[in-house]
């Protein structure tokens, strides 16, 4: 299927596919999950409904990648994967470029998004509120995965240490982003005794690439970003390495988690998993783009273990997973 047709169909399908099959609240173990879901096996993600009447089996599968960077670049990067997904599942598949984490979560919550990559920080919200079942992340050939949060500034800004941010402006991406807000907020408060509004002026750029560009162009004095995003932007010559200076690097966090909505038929969910794990990256646009951050394959993961540190950061920030 041609990319232009795929995008057109994606917009149409996202608007028209019915919600259908939403589980009713029931008496079951669920932990922090929304009342629509159950977690009998204790893996912290929504169980697949046992009643087939609660499944949705769309003719067209809708996929979305996390809206952290230029949508056009990432729409093109997924072309060969979408063809492979169609071949493995036997269904039409379209990619829809979402504009915000909130819109992405709401699309899955309402049954209009079936497969998705949610960024690190919005993964717990997607799991708890939208019935997201993540099962894979990208990794390097040797199995290394993840990224670090870095606080960056520009040369000559007068900022050489984290403490120098006091009294100045610090750019974040969005409130649901781990490296773009939640992790730096927890680190600044816990390690440096610094809080937004009291010690520095917080601003939100909307996306990691906006923060990187804003700092490189001296629009922001400093910014908190995912360094994997910054690395890919440097590799694409969007910015030059000498336009930014890193003054802090965090521990390694899991990167974007990919998975399905909970109420697709079990056989279809297995086919989607198969598509991820059998996709050949060699010579594809996906390889060309993500090799810039040293990613070369999909590996299996689970939310309970891989996102443990993120849930702890959320707890430190007082983040609630209650759905609104």
CSV table of C-alpha atoms in Angstrom, one decimal:
chain,number,residue,atom,x,y,z
A,1,UNK,CA,0.0,0.0,0.0
A,2,UNK,CA,1.3,3.4,-0.9
A,3,UNK,CA,2.3,5.7,2.0
A,4,UNK,CA,0.0,8.5,0.9
A,5,UNK,CA,-3.0,6.2,0.8
A,6,UNK,CA,-2.0,4.7,4.1
A,7,UNK,CA,-2.0,8.1,5.8
A,8,UNK,CA,-5.3,9.1,4.3
A,9,UNK,CA,-6.9,5.9,5.4
A,10,UNK,CA,-5.3,6.3,8.8
A,11,UNK,CA,-7.0,9.7,9.4
A,12,UNK,CA,-10.3,8.3,8.1
A,13,UNK,CA,-10.2,5.0,10.1
A,14,UNK,CA,-9.2,6.8,13.3
A,15,UNK,CA,-12.3,9.0,13.0
A,16,UNK,CA,-14.7,6.2,12.0
A,17,UNK,CA,-13.8,3.0,13.7
A,18,UNK,CA,-16.4,2.3,16.4
A,19,UNK,CA,-15.5,2.0,20.1
A,20,UNK,CA,-17.4,-1.3,20.7
A,21,UNK,CA,-16.6,-4.0,23.2
A,22,UNK,CA,-15.7,-1.8,26.2
A,23,UNK,CA,-15.5,-3.9,29.3
A,24,UNK,CA,-18.0,-3.2,32.1
A,25,UNK,CA,-16.8,-2.6,35.6
A,26,UNK,CA,-16.5,-6.0,37.4
A,27,UNK,CA,-15.4,-7.4,40.7
A,28,UNK,CA,-11.8,-8.5,40.1
A,29,UNK,CA,-8.2,-7.7,41.1
A,30,UNK,CA,-7.0,-4.6,39.3
A,31,UNK,CA,-4.5,-2.7,41.4
A,32,UNK,CA,-4.1,0.8,40.0
A,33,UNK,CA,-5.9,-0.1,36.7
A,34,UNK,CA,-9.1,1.7,35.7
A,35,UNK,CA,-12.3,-0.1,36.8
A,36,UNK,CA,-12.9,-1.3,33.3
A,37,UNK,CA,-10.0,-3.7,33.5
A,38,UNK,CA,-8.9,-6.7,35.5
A,39,UNK,CA,-5.5,-8.0,36.5
A,40,UNK,CA,-6.0,-11.5,37.7
A,41,UNK,CA,-2.4,-12.6,36.9
A,42,UNK,CA,-0.8,-9.7,38.7
A,43,UNK,CA,1.4,-8.4,35.9
A,44,UNK,CA,0.1,-4.8,36.3
A,45,UNK,CA,-1.5,-4.7,32.9
A,46,UNK,CA,-5.1,-5.3,31.8
A,47,UNK,CA,-6.0,-8.9,31.2
A,48,UNK,CA,-7.5,-9.8,27.8
A,49,UNK,CA,-11.2,-10.3,28.3
A,50,UNK,CA,-12.3,-13.9,28.6
A,51,UNK,CA,-15.6,-13.1,27.0
A,52,UNK,CA,-15.3,-12.9,23.2
A,53,UNK,CA,-18.2,-10.4,23.2
A,54,UNK,CA,-15.9,-7.9,24.7
A,55,UNK,CA,-13.2,-8.2,22.0
A,56,UNK,CA,-12.8,-5.7,19.1
A,57,UNK,CA,-11.7,-7.2,15.8
A,58,UNK,CA,-11.2,-4.2,13.4
A,59,UNK,CA,-10.8,-4.7,9.7
A,60,UNK,CA,-8.1,-2.0,9.8
A,61,UNK,CA,-5.4,-1.8,12.4
A,62,UNK,CA,-4.4,1.7,13.5
A,63,UNK,CA,-0.9,2.3,14.7
A,64,UNK,CA,0.6,5.4,16.3
A,65,UNK,CA,4.2,6.3,17.3
A,66,UNK,CA,4.8,8.5,20.2
A,67,UNK,CA,4.6,12.2,19.3
A,68,UNK,CA,8.0,13.3,20.5
A,69,UNK,CA,9.6,14.4,17.2
A,70,UNK,CA,8.8,15.5,13.6
A,71,UNK,CA,5.7,13.3,12.6
A,72,UNK,CA,6.7,13.3,8.9
A,73,UNK,CA,10.1,11.8,9.6
A,74,UNK,CA,8.6,9.0,11.7
A,75,UNK,CA,5.6,8.3,9.4
A,76,UNK,CA,8.1,7.6,6.6
A,77,UNK,CA,10.3,5.5,8.9
A,78,UNK,CA,7.6,3.0,9.6
A,79,UNK,CA,6.6,2.3,6.0
A,80,UNK,CA,8.2,-1.2,5.6
A,81,UNK,CA,7.1,-2.2,9.1
A,82,UNK,CA,3.5,-1.4,8.3
A,83,UNK,CA,3.7,-3.6,5.1
A,84,UNK,CA,5.1,-6.4,7.3
A,85,UNK,CA,2.4,-5.9,9.8
A,86,UNK,CA,-0.2,-6.3,7.1
A,87,UNK,CA,1.4,-9.4,5.8
A,88,UNK,CA,1.6,-11.1,9.2
A,89,UNK,CA,-1.9,-10.2,10.4
A,90,UNK,CA,-3.7,-10.4,7.1
A,91,UNK,CA,-5.3,-7.0,7.9
A,92,UNK,CA,-5.0,-3.5,6.5
A,93,UNK,CA,-2.8,-1.4,8.7
A,94,UNK,CA,-2.4,2.4,8.8
A,95,UNK,CA,-0.3,4.8,10.7
A,96,UNK,CA,-1.7,7.9,12.4
A,97,UNK,CA,0.6,10.7,13.5
A,98,UNK,CA,-0.8,11.8,16.9
A,99,UNK,CA,0.0,15.3,18.1
A,100,UNK,CA,0.2,14.8,21.8
A,101,UNK,CA,0.5,12.1,24.5
A,102,UNK,CA,-3.0,13.0,25.8
A,103,UNK,CA,-4.5,12.5,22.4
A,104,UNK,CA,-2.7,9.2,21.9
A,105,UNK,CA,-3.9,7.8,25.2
A,106,UNK,CA,-7.5,9.0,24.6
A,107,UNK,CA,-7.5,7.4,21.1
A,108,UNK,CA,-6.6,4.0,22.6
A,109,UNK,CA,-8.9,4.4,25.6
A,110,UNK,CA,-11.9,5.0,23.3
A,111,UNK,CA,-11.1,2.1,21.0
A,112,UNK,CA,-9.7,4.0,18.0
A,113,UNK,CA,-6.1,3.0,18.4
A,114,UNK,CA,-5.0,-0.6,18.4
A,115,UNK,CA,-1.2,-0.7,18.3
A,116,UNK,CA,1.1,2.0,19.6
A,117,UNK,CA,4.4,3.1,20.9
A,118,UNK,CA,4.0,5.1,24.1
A,119,UNK,CA,6.9,7.1,25.4
A,120,UNK,CA,8.5,6.3,28.7
A,121,UNK,CA,6.5,8.7,30.9
A,122,UNK,CA,3.1,8.2,29.3
A,123,UNK,CA,3.4,4.4,29.4
A,124,UNK,CA,1.9,4.0,32.9
A,125,UNK,CA,-1.0,6.2,32.1
A,126,UNK,CA,-1.7,4.3,28.9
A,127,UNK,CA,-1.5,1.0,30.8
A,128,UNK,CA,-3.8,2.1,33.6
A,129,UNK,CA,-6.3,4.3,31.7
A,130,UNK,CA,-6.3,2.9,28.2
A,131,UNK,CA,-5.7,-0.8,28.6
A,132,UNK,CA,-2.3,-0.7,26.9
A,133,UNK,CA,-0.4,-4.0,26.9
A,134,UNK,CA,3.3,-3.2,26.2
A,135,UNK,CA,5.5,-6.1,25.2
A,136,UNK,CA,8.5,-4.8,23.3
A,137,UNK,CA,11.1,-2.0,23.1
A,138,UNK,CA,13.8,-1.2,20.6
A,139,UNK,CA,17.4,-2.3,21.5
A,140,UNK,CA,20.9,-2.3,20.0
A,141,UNK,CA,22.3,-5.5,18.3
A,142,UNK,CA,23.8,-6.5,21.6
A,143,UNK,CA,20.5,-6.1,23.5
A,144,UNK,CA,21.3,-2.8,25.1
A,145,UNK,CA,18.2,-0.5,25.5
A,146,UNK,CA,17.2,2.7,27.0
A,147,UNK,CA,18.3,6.4,27.1
A,148,UNK,CA,19.2,9.0,29.6
A,149,UNK,CA,17.7,12.3,30.6
A,150,UNK,CA,20.1,15.1,30.1
A,151,UNK,CA,19.8,18.8,31.1
A,152,UNK,CA,21.3,20.9,28.4
A,153,UNK,CA,22.2,24.5,27.9
A,154,UNK,CA,24.0,26.5,25.2
A,155,UNK,CA,27.7,27.6,25.2
A,156,UNK,CA,28.0,31.0,26.9
A,157,UNK,CA,24.7,30.8,28.7
A,158,UNK,CA,26.4,31.3,32.1
A,159,UNK,CA,25.0,27.9,33.2
A,160,UNK,CA,27.8,25.4,34.1
A,161,UNK,CA,26.1,23.4,36.8
A,162,UNK,CA,22.5,22.4,37.7
A,163,UNK,CA,22.5,24.9,40.5
A,164,UNK,CA,23.2,27.7,38.0
A,165,UNK,CA,19.6,27.2,36.6
A,166,UNK,CA,18.3,29.0,39.7
A,167,UNK,CA,16.5,32.2,38.7
A,168,UNK,CA,16.5,31.2,35.1
A,169,UNK,CA,14.1,29.4,32.6
A,170,UNK,CA,14.1,25.6,32.3
A,171,UNK,CA,12.3,24.0,29.3
A,172,UNK,CA,10.3,20.8,29.7
A,173,UNK,CA,8.5,18.9,26.9
A,174,UNK,CA,5.2,17.8,28.4
A,175,UNK,CA,3.8,16.9,31.8
A,176,UNK,CA,3.5,13.2,30.8
A,177,UNK,CA,7.0,12.9,29.6
A,178,UNK,CA,9.5,11.0,31.9
A,179,UNK,CA,12.7,12.6,30.7
A,180,UNK,CA,11.0,15.8,29.6
A,181,UNK,CA,9.4,16.5,33.0
A,182,UNK,CA,8.9,13.9,35.6
A,183,UNK,CA,12.4,12.6,36.0
A,184,UNK,CA,14.1,16.0,36.0
A,185,UNK,CA,11.5,17.3,38.4
A,186,UNK,CA,12.1,14.5,40.9
A,187,UNK,CA,15.9,14.8,40.5
A,188,UNK,CA,16.0,18.6,40.9
A,189,UNK,CA,13.8,18.4,44.0
A,190,UNK,CA,15.5,15.3,45.6
A,191,UNK,CA,19.1,15.9,44.8
A,192,UNK,CA,19.3,19.7,44.5
A,193,UNK,CA,16.4,21.0,46.6
A,194,UNK,CA,15.1,23.0,43.5
A,195,UNK,CA,11.4,23.3,42.7
A,196,UNK,CA,9.6,24.8,39.7
A,197,UNK,CA,8.3,28.4,40.1
A,198,UNK,CA,10.2,28.8,43.4
A,199,UNK,CA,13.7,28.3,42.1
A,200,UNK,CA,13.3,28.5,38.3
A,201,UNK,CA,10.7,29.3,35.7
A,202,UNK,CA,9.3,26.1,34.0
A,203,UNK,CA,8.1,26.3,30.4
A,204,UNK,CA,6.7,23.6,28.2
A,205,UNK,CA,7.9,23.2,24.6
A,206,UNK,CA,5.5,20.4,23.6
A,207,UNK,CA,8.1,18.0,22.3
A,208,UNK,CA,11.7,17.0,22.9
A,209,UNK,CA,12.9,18.3,19.6
A,210,UNK,CA,11.3,21.7,20.3
A,211,UNK,CA,13.3,21.8,23.6
A,212,UNK,CA,16.5,20.8,21.8
A,213,UNK,CA,16.0,23.4,19.1
A,214,UNK,CA,15.0,26.0,21.6
A,215,UNK,CA,18.2,25.6,23.6
A,216,UNK,CA,20.4,25.3,20.5
A,217,UNK,CA,18.9,28.6,19.2
A,218,UNK,CA,19.2,30.3,22.6
A,219,UNK,CA,15.4,30.6,23.1
A,220,UNK,CA,15.6,28.6,26.3
A,221,UNK,CA,18.5,29.0,28.9
A,222,UNK,CA,18.3,25.2,29.6
A,223,UNK,CA,16.1,22.2,28.9
A,224,UNK,CA,15.5,18.6,30.0
A,225,UNK,CA,15.5,16.1,27.1
A,226,UNK,CA,15.8,12.5,26.2
A,227,UNK,CA,19.4,12.2,24.8
A,228,UNK,CA,18.2,9.6,22.2
A,229,UNK,CA,16.1,12.3,20.6
A,230,UNK,CA,19.0,14.7,20.7
A,231,UNK,CA,21.4,12.2,19.2
A,232,UNK,CA,19.1,11.5,16.2
A,233,UNK,CA,18.7,15.2,15.7
A,234,UNK,CA,22.4,15.7,15.6
A,235,UNK,CA,22.8,12.7,13.2
A,236,UNK,CA,20.2,14.4,10.9
A,237,UNK,CA,22.1,17.7,11.1
A,238,UNK,CA,19.1,19.4,12.6
A,239,UNK,CA,21.5,20.9,15.2
A,240,UNK,CA,25.3,20.9,15.5
A,241,UNK,CA,26.9,19.1,18.5
A,242,UNK,CA,28.6,22.4,19.6
A,243,UNK,CA,25.3,24.2,19.9
A,244,UNK,CA,24.5,22.5,23.1
A,245,UNK,CA,26.3,21.6,26.4
A,246,UNK,CA,25.1,18.9,28.7
A,247,UNK,CA,25.4,19.7,32.5
A,248,UNK,CA,23.6,16.6,33.8
A,249,UNK,CA,23.0,12.9,32.7
A,250,UNK,CA,20.7,10.6,34.6
A,251,UNK,CA,20.6,6.8,35.0
A,252,UNK,CA,19.3,4.8,32.0
A,253,UNK,CA,15.6,4.6,31.5
A,254,UNK,CA,13.5,2.3,29.3
A,255,UNK,CA,12.6,3.9,26.0
A,256,UNK,CA,9.3,3.8,24.0
A,257,UNK,CA,7.3,0.7,24.8
A,258,UNK,CA,5.2,-0.8,22.0
A,259,UNK,CA,2.1,-2.9,22.4
A,260,UNK,CA,-1.6,-3.4,21.8
A,261,UNK,CA,-4.9,-2.4,23.3
A,262,UNK,CA,-6.1,-5.1,25.7
A,263,UNK,CA,-9.3,-6.2,24.0
A,264,UNK,CA,-8.1,-7.3,20.6
A,265,UNK,CA,-8.7,-11.0,20.1
A,266,UNK,CA,-5.8,-13.1,21.7
A,267,UNK,CA,-4.9,-14.6,18.4
A,268,UNK,CA,-4.6,-11.2,16.8
A,269,UNK,CA,-2.5,-9.9,19.6
A,270,UNK,CA,-0.1,-12.8,19.1
A,271,UNK,CA,0.1,-12.1,15.4
A,272,UNK,CA,1.0,-8.4,16.1
A,273,UNK,CA,3.7,-9.6,18.5
A,274,UNK,CA,5.0,-11.9,15.7
A,275,UNK,CA,5.1,-9.0,13.3
A,276,UNK,CA,7.4,-7.0,15.7
A,277,UNK,CA,9.7,-9.9,16.5
A,278,UNK,CA,10.0,-11.1,12.9
A,279,UNK,CA,10.5,-7.7,11.2
A,280,UNK,CA,13.8,-7.6,9.3
A,281,UNK,CA,15.4,-4.2,10.0
A,282,UNK,CA,18.2,-4.5,7.4
A,283,UNK,CA,18.0,-1.9,4.7
A,284,UNK,CA,14.7,-0.3,6.0
A,285,UNK,CA,13.8,3.2,6.7
A,286,UNK,CA,13.3,2.2,10.4
A,287,UNK,CA,17.0,1.1,10.5
A,288,UNK,CA,18.1,4.3,8.8
A,289,UNK,CA,16.4,6.4,11.4
A,290,UNK,CA,16.8,4.5,14.6
A,291,UNK,CA,20.4,3.4,14.0
A,292,UNK,CA,21.2,7.1,14.8
A,293,UNK,CA,20.4,6.2,18.4
A,294,UNK,CA,22.0,2.7,18.1
A,295,UNK,CA,18.7,0.8,17.9
A,296,UNK,CA,18.6,-2.2,15.6
A,297,UNK,CA,15.9,-4.6,16.7
A,298,UNK,CA,12.8,-5.2,18.9
A,299,UNK,CA,13.3,-7.2,22.1
A,300,UNK,CA,10.8,-8.7,24.5
A,301,UNK,CA,10.0,-6.8,27.7
A,302,UNK,CA,7.4,-6.6,30.4
A,303,UNK,CA,5.9,-3.5,32.0
A,304,UNK,CA,6.0,-4.8,35.6
A,305,UNK,CA,9.8,-5.0,35.6
A,306,UNK,CA,11.0,-2.6,33.0
A,307,UNK,CA,8.9,0.3,34.2
A,308,UNK,CA,9.5,-0.2,37.9
A,309,UNK,CA,11.9,2.9,38.1
A,310,UNK,CA,9.4,5.0,36.2
A,311,UNK,CA,6.6,4.2,38.6
A,312,UNK,CA,8.9,5.1,41.5
A,313,UNK,CA,9.6,8.5,39.9
A,314,UNK,CA,5.9,9.0,39.4
A,315,UNK,CA,5.3,8.2,43.1
A,316,UNK,CA,8.0,10.7,44.1
A,317,UNK,CA,6.2,13.3,42.0
A,318,UNK,CA,2.8,12.5,43.5
A,319,UNK,CA,1.5,11.4,40.0
A,320,UNK,CA,-1.9,9.7,40.1
A,321,UNK,CA,-2.9,7.1,37.5
A,322,UNK,CA,-6.6,7.9,38.1
A,323,UNK,CA,-8.4,8.3,34.7
A,324,UNK,CA,-10.2,11.6,34.0
